[in-house]
mmCIF file with all atom_site columns, C-alpha atoms in Angstrom:
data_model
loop_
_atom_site.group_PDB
_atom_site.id
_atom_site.type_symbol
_atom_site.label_atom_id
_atom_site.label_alt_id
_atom_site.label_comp_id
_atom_site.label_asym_id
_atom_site.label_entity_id
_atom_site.label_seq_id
_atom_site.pdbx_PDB_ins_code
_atom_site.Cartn_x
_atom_site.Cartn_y
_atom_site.Cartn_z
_atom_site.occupancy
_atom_site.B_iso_or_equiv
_atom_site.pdbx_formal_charge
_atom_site.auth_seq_id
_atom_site.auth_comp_id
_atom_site.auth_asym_id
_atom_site.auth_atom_id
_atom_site.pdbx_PDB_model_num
ATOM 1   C CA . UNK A 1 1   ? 163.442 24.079  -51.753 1.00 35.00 ? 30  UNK A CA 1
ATOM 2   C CA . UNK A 1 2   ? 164.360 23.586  -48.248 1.00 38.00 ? 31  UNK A CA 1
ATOM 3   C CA . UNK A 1 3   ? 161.652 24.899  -45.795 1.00 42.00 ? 32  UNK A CA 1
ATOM 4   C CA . UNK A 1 4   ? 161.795 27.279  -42.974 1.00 40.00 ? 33  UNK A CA 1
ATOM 5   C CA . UNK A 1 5   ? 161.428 25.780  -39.522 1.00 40.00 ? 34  UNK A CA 1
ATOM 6   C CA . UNK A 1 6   ? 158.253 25.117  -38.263 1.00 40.00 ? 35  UNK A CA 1
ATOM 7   C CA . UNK A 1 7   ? 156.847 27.280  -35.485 1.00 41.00 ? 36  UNK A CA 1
ATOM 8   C CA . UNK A 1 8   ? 155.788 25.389  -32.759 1.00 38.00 ? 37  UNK A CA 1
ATOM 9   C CA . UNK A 1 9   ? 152.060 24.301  -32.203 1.00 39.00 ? 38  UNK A CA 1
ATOM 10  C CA . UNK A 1 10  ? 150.071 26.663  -30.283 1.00 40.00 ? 39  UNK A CA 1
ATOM 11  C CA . UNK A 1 11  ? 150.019 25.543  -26.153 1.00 39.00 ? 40  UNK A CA 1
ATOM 12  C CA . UNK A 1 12  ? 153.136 22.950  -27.578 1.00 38.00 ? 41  UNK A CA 1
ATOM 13  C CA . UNK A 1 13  ? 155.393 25.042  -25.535 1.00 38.00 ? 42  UNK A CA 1
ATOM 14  C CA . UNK A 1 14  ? 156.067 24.760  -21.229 1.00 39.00 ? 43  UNK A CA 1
ATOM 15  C CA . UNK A 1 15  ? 157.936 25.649  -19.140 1.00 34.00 ? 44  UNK A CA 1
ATOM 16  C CA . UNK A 1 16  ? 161.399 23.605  -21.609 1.00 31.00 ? 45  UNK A CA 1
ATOM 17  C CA . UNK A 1 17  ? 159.845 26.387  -24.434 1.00 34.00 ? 46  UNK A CA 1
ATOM 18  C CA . UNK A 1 18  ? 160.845 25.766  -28.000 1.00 38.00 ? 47  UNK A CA 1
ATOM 19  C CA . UNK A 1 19  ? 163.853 26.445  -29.065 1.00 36.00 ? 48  UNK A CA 1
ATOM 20  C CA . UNK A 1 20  ? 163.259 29.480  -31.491 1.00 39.00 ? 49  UNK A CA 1
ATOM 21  C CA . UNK A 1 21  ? 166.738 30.723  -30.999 1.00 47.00 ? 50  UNK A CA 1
ATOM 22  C CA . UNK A 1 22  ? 170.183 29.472  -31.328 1.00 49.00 ? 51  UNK A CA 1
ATOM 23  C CA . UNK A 1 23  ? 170.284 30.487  -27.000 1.00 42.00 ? 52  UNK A CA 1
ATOM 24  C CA . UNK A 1 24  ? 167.044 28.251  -26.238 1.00 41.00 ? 53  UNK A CA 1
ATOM 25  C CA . UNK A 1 25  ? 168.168 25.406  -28.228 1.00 62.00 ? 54  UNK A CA 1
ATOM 26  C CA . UNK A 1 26  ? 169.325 23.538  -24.730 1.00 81.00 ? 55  UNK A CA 1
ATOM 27  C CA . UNK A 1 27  ? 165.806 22.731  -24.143 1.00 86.00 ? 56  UNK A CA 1
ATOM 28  C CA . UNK A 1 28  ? 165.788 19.859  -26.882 1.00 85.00 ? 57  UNK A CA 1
ATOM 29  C CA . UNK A 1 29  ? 168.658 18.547  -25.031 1.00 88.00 ? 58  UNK A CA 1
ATOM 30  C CA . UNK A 1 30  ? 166.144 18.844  -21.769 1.00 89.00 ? 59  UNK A CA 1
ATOM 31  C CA . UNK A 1 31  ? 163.296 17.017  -23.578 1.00 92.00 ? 60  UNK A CA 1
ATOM 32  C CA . UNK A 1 32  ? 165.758 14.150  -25.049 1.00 92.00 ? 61  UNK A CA 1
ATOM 33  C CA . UNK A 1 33  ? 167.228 13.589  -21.343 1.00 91.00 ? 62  UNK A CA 1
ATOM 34  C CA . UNK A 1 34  ? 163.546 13.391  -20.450 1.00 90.00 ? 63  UNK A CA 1
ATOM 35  C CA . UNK A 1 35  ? 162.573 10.973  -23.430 1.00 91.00 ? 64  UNK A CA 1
ATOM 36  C CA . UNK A 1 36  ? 165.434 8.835   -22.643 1.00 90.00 ? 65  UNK A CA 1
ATOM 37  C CA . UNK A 1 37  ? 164.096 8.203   -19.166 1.00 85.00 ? 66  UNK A CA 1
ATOM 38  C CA . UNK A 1 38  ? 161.061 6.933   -20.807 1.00 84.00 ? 67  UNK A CA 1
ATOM 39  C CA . UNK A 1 39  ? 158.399 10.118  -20.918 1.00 88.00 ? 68  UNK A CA 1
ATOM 40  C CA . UNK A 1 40  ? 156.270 9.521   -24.042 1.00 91.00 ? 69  UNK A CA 1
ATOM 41  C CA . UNK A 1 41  ? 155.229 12.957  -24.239 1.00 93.00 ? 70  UNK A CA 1
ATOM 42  C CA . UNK A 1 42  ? 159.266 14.279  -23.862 1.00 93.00 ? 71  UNK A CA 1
ATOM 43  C CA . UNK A 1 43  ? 159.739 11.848  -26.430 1.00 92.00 ? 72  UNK A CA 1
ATOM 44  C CA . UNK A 1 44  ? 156.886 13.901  -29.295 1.00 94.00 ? 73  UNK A CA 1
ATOM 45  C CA . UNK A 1 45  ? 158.289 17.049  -28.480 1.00 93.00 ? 74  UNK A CA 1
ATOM 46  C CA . UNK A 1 46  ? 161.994 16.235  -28.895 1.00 93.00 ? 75  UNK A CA 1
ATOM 47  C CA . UNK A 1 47  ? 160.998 14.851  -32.247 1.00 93.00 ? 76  UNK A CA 1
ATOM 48  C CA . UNK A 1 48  ? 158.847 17.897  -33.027 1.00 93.00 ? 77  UNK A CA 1
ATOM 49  C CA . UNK A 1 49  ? 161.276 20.544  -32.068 1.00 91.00 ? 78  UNK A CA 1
ATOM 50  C CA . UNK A 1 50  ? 164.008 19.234  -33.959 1.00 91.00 ? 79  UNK A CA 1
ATOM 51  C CA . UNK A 1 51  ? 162.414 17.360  -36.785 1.00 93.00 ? 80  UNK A CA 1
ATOM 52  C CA . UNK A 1 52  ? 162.324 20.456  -39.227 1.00 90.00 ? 81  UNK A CA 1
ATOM 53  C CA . UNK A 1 53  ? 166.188 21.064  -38.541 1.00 88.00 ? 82  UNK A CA 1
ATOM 54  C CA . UNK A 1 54  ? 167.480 17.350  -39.478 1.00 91.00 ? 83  UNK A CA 1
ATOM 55  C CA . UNK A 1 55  ? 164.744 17.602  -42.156 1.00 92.00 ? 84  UNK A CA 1
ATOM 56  C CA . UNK A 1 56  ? 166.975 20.350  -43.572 1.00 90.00 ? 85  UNK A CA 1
ATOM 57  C CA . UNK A 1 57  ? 170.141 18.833  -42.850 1.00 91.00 ? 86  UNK A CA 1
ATOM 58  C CA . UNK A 1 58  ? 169.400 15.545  -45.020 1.00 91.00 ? 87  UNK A CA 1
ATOM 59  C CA . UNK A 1 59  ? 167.720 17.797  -47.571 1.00 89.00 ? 88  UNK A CA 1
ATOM 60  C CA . UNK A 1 60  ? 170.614 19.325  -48.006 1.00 88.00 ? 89  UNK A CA 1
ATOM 61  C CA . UNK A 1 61  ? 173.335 16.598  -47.849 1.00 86.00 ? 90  UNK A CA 1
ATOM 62  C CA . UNK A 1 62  ? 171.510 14.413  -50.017 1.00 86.00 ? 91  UNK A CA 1
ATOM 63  C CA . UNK A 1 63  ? 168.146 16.115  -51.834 1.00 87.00 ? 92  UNK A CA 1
ATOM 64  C CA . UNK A 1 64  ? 165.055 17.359  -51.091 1.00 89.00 ? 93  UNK A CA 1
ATOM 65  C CA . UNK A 1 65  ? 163.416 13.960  -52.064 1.00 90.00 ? 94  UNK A CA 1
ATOM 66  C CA . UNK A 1 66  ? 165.113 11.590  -49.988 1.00 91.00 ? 95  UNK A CA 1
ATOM 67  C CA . UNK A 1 67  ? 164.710 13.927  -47.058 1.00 92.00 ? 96  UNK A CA 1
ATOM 68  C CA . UNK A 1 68  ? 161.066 12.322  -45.753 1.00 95.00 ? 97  UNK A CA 1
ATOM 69  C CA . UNK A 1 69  ? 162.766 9.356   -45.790 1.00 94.00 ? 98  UNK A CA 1
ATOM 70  C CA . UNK A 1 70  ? 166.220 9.877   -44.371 1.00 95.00 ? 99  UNK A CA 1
ATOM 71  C CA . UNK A 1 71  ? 164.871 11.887  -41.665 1.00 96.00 ? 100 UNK A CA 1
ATOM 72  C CA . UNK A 1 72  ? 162.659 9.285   -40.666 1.00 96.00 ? 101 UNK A CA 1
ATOM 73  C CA . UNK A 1 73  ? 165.289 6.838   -40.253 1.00 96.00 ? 102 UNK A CA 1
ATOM 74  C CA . UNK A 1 74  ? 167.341 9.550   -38.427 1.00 95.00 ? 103 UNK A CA 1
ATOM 75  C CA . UNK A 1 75  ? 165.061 9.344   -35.840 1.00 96.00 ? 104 UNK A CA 1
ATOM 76  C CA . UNK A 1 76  ? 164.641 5.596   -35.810 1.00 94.00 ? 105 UNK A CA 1
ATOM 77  C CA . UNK A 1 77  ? 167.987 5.147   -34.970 1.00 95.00 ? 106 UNK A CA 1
ATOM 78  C CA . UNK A 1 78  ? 167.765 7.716   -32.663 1.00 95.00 ? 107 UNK A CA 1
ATOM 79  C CA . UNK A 1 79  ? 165.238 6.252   -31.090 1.00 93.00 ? 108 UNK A CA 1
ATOM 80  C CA . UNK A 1 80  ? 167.229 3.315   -30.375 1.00 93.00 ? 109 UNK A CA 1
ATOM 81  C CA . UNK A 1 81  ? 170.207 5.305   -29.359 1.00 94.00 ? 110 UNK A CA 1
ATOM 82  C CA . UNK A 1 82  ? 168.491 7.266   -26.583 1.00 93.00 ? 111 UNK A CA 1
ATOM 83  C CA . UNK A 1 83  ? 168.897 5.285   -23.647 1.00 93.00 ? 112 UNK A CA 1
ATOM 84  C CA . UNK A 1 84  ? 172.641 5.355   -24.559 1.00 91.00 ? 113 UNK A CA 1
ATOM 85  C CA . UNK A 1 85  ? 172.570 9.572   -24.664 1.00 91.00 ? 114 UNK A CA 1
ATOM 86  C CA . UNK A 1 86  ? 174.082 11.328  -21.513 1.00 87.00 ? 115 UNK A CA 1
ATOM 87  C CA . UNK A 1 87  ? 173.859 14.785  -22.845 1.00 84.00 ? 116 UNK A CA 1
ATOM 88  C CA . UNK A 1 88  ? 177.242 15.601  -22.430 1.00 84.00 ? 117 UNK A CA 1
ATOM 89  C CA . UNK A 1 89  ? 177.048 17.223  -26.003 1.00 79.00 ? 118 UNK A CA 1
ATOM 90  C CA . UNK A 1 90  ? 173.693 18.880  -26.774 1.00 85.00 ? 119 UNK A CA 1
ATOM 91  C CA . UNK A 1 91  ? 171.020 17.016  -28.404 1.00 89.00 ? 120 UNK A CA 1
ATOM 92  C CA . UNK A 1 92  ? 170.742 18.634  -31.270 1.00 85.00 ? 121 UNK A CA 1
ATOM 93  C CA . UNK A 1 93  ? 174.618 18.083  -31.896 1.00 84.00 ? 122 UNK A CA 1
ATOM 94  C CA . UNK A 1 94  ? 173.961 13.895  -31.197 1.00 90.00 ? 123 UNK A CA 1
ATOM 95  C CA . UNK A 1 95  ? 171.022 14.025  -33.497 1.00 91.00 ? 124 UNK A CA 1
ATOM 96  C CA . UNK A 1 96  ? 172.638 16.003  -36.156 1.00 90.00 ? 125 UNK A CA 1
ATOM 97  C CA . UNK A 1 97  ? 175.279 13.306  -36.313 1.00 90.00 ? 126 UNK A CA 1
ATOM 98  C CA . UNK A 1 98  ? 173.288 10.322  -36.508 1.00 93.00 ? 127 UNK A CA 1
ATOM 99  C CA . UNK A 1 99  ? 171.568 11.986  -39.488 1.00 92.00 ? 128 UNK A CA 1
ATOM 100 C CA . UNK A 1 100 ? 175.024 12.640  -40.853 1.00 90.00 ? 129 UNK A CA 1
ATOM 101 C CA . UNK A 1 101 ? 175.366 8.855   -40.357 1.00 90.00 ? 130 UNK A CA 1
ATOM 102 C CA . UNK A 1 102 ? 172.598 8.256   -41.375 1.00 93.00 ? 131 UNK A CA 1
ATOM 103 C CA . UNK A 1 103 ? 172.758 10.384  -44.991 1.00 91.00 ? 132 UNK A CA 1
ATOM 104 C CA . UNK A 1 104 ? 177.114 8.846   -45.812 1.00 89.00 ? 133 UNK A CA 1
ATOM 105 C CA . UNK A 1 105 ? 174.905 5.234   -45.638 1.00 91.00 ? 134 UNK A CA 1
ATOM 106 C CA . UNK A 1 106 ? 172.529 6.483   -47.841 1.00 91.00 ? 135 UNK A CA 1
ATOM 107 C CA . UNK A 1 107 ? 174.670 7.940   -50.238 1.00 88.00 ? 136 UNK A CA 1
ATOM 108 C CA . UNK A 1 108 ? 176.912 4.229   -50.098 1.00 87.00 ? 137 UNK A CA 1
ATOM 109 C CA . UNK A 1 109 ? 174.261 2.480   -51.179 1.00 86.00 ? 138 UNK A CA 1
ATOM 110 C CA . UNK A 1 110 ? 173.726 4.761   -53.765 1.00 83.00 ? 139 UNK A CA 1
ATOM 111 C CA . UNK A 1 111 ? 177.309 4.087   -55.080 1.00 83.00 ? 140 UNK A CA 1
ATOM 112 C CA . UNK A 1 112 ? 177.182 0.508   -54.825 1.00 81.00 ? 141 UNK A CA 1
ATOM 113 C CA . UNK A 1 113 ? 174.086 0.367   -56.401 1.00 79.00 ? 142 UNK A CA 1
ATOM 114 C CA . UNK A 1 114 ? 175.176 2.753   -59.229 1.00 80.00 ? 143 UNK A CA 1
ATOM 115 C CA . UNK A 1 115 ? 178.832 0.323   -59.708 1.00 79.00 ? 144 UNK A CA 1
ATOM 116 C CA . UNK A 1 116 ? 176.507 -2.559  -59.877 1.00 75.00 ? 145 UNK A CA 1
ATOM 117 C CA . UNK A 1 117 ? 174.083 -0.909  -62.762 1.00 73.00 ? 146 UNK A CA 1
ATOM 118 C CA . UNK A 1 118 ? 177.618 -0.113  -64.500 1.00 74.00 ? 147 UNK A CA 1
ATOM 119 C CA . UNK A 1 119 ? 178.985 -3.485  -64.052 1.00 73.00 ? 148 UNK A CA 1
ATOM 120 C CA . UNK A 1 120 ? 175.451 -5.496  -65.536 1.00 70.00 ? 149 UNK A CA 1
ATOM 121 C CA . UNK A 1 121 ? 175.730 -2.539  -68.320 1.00 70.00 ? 150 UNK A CA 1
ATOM 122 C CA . UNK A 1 122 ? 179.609 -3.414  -69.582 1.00 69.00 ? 151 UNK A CA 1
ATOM 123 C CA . UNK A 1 123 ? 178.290 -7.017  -69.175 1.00 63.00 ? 152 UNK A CA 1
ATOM 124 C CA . UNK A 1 124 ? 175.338 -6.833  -71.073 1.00 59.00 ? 153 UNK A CA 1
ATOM 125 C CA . UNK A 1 125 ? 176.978 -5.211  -73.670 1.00 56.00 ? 154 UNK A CA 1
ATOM 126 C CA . UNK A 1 126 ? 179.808 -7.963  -73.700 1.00 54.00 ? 155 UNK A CA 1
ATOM 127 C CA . UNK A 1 127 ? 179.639 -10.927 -76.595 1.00 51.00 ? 156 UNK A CA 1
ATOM 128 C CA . UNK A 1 128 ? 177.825 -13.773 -74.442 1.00 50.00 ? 157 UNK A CA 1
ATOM 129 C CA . UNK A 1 129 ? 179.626 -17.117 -74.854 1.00 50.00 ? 158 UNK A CA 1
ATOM 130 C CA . UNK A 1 130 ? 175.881 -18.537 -74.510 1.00 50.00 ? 159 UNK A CA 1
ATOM 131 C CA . UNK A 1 131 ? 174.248 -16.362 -76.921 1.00 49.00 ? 160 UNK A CA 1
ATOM 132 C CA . UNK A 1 132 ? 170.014 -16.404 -76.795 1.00 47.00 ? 161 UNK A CA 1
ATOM 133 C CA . UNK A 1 133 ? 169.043 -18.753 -78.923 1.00 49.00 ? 162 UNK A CA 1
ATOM 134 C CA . UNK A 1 134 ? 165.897 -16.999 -80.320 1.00 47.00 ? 163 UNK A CA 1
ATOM 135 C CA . UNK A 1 135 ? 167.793 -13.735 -80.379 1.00 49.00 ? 164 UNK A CA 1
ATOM 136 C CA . UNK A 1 136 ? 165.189 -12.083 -78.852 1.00 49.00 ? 165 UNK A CA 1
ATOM 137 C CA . UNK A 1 137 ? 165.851 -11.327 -75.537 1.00 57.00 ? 166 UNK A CA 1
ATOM 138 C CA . UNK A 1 138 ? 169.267 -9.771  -73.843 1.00 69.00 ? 167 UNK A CA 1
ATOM 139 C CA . UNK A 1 139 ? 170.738 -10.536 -70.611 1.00 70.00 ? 168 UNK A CA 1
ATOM 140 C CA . UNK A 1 140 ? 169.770 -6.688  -69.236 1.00 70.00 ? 169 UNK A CA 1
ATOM 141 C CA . UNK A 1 141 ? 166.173 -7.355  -70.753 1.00 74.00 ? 170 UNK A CA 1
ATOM 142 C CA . UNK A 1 142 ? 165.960 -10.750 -68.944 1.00 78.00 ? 171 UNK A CA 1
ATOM 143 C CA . UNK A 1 143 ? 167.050 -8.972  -65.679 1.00 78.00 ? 172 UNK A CA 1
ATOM 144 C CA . UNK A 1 144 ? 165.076 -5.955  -65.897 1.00 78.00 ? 173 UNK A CA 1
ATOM 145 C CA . UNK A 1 145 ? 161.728 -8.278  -66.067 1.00 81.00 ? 174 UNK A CA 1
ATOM 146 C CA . UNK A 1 146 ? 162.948 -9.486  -62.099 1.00 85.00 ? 175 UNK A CA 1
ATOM 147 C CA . UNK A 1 147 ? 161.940 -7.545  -58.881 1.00 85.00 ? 176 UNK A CA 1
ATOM 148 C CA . UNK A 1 148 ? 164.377 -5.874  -58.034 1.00 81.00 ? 177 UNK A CA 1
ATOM 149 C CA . UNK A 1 149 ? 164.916 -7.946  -54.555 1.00 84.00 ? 178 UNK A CA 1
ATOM 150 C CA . UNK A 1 150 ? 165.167 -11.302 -57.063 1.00 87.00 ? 179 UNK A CA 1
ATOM 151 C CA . UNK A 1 151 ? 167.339 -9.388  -59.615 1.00 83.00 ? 180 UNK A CA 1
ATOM 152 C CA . UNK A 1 152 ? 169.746 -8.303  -56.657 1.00 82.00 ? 181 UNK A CA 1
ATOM 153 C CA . UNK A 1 153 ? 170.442 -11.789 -55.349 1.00 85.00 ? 182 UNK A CA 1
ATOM 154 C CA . UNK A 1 154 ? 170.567 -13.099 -58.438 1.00 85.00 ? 183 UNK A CA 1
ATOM 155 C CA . UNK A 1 155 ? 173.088 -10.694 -60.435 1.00 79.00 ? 184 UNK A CA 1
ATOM 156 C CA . UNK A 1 156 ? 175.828 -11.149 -57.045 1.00 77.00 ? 185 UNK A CA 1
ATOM 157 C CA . UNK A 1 157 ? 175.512 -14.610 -57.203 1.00 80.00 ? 186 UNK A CA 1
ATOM 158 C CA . UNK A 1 158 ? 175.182 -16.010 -60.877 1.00 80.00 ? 187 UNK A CA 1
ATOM 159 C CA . UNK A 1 159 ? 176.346 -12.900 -62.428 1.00 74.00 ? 188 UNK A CA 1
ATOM 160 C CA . UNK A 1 160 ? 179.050 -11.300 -60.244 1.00 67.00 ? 189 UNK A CA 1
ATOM 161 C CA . UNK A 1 161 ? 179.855 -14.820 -58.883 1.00 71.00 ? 190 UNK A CA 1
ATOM 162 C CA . UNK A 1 162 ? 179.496 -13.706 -55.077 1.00 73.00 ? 191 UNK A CA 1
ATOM 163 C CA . UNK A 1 163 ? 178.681 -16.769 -52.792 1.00 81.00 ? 192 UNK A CA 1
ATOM 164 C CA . UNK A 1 164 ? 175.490 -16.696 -51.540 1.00 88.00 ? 193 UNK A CA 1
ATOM 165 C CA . UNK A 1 165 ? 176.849 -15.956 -47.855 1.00 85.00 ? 194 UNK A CA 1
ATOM 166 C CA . UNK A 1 166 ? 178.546 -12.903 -49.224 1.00 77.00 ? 195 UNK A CA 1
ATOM 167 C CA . UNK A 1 167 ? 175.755 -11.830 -51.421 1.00 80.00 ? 196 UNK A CA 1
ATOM 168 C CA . UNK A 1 168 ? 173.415 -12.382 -48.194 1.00 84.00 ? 197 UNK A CA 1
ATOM 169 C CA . UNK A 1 169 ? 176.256 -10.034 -46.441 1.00 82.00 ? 198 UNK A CA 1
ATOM 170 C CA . UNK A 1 170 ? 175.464 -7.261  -49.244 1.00 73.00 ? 199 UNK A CA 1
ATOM 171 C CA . UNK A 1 171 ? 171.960 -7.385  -49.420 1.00 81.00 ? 200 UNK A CA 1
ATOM 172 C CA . UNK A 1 172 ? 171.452 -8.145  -45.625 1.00 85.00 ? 201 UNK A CA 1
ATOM 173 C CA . UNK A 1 173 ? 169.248 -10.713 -45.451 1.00 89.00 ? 202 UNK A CA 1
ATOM 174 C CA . UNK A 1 174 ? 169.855 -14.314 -44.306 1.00 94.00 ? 203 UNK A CA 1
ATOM 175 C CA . UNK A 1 175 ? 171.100 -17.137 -46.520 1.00 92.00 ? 204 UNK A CA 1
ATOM 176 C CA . UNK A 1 176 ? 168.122 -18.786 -47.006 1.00 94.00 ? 205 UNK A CA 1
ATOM 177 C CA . UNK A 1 177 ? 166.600 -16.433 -48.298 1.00 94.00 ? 206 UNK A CA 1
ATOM 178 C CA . UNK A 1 178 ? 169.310 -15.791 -51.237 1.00 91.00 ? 207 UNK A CA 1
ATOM 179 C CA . UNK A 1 179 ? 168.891 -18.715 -52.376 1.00 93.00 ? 208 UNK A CA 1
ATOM 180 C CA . UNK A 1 180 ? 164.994 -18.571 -52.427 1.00 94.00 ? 209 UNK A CA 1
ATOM 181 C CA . UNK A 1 181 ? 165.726 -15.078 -54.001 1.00 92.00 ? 210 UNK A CA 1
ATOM 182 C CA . UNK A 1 182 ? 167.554 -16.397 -56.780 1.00 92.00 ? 211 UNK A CA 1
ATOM 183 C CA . UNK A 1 183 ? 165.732 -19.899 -57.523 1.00 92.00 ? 212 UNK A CA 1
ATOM 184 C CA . UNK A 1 184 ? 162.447 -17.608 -58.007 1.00 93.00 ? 213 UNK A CA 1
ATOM 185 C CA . UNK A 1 185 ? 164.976 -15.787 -60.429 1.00 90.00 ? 214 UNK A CA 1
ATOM 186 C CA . UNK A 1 186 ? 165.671 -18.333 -62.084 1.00 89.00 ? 215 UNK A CA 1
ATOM 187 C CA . UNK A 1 187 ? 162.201 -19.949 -62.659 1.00 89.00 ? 216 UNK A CA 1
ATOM 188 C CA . UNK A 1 188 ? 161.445 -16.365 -63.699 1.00 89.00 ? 217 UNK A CA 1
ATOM 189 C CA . UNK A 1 189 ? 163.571 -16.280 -66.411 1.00 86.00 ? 218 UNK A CA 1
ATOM 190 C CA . UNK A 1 190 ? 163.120 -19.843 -67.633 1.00 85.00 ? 219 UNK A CA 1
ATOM 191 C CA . UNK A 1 191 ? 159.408 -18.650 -68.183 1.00 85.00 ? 220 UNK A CA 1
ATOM 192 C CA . UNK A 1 192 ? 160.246 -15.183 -69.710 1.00 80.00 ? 221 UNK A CA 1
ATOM 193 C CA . UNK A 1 193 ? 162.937 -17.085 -72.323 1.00 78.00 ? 222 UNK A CA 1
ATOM 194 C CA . UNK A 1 194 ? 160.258 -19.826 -72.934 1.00 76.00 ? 223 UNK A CA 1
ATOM 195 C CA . UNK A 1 195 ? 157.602 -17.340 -73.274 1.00 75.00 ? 224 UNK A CA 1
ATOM 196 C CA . UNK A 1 196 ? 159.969 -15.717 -76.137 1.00 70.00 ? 225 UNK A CA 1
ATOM 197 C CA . UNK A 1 197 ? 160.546 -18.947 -77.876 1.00 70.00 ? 226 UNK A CA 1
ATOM 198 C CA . UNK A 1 198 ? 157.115 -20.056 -77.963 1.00 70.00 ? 227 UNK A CA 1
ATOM 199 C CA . UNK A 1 199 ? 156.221 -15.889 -79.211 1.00 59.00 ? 228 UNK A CA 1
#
């Protein structure tokens, strides 16, 4: 369920006032001009007027649970947008767009991350040409047993046969520490089959 807007705190509202209605709604555009000029305080109460509104927005685009969390990075990179805003558009139209941004790079991650389930799924279910010897353990069970950080680098890399610059590309993170990713994988999985033999 997507909640009402939240009525402002009580002595929260000046002389800018909160927008209640769709005709007061130019003071968030006052308070962001002021919060990109550096005022702290300007800075709260643009987040607080508007923060119910993109709440609903990313509720709504995506779903109610991801909507704490997409919100919140709506207004990081708002954040670091604001000295770039020149209110030539109203606030609440730049904000609503970088959570619109922000939700479409959400949602293709999901995707990717969904193609890449699929993908270790057909493979897992494929006849290995090095079969497990004790015939205990499956490639998916192997990979589940990683964290998922460790699993990631190492499915592009040994399974998908990404390099490990292009699989540092996906997962956005440098080099290095792909191949420290995967190496951990790897001594992970050495244990987990040995453990199984030795079972």
């Amino acid at each position: 369920m997507i909640p009402a807007p939240r009525e402002p705190a009580a002595g929260a509202a000046d002389d800018l006032g909160a927008p209640a209605s769709p005709d007061d709604r130019e003071a968030a555009t006052r308070w962001a001009l002021a919060a990109r000029d550096g005022d702290p305080t300007a800075q709260a109460t643009f987040i607080r007027l508007t923060q119910a509104e993109v709440w609903r927005f990313t509720a709504a685009l995506v779903h109610p649970d991801s909507a704490d969390d997409l919100t919140q990075e709506t207004y990081l990179r708002a954040l670091r947008a604001l000295p770039s805003f020149a209110g030539r558009s109203s606030a609440r139209t730049w904000l609503l767009g970088i959570a619109r941004r922000t939700c479409a790079d959400h949602l293709r991650t999901v995707v990717r991350r969904r193609r890449l389930d699929d993908r270790l799924l057909a493979h897992a279910h494929t006849d290995d040409p090095h079969p497990d010897p004790a015939g205990l353990l499956g490639a998916a069970d192997l990979l589940s047993r990683l964290p998922a950080q460790r699993r990631g680098a190492f499915v592009l890399t040994q399974v998908l046969g990404l390099s490990y610059a292009e699989a540092a590309t996906v997962e956005g993170v440098p080099v290095g520490t792909i191949r420290s990713r995967v190496a951990r994988a790897r001594n992970e999985l050495v244990e987990a089959v040995g453990d199984a033999l030795a079972g």
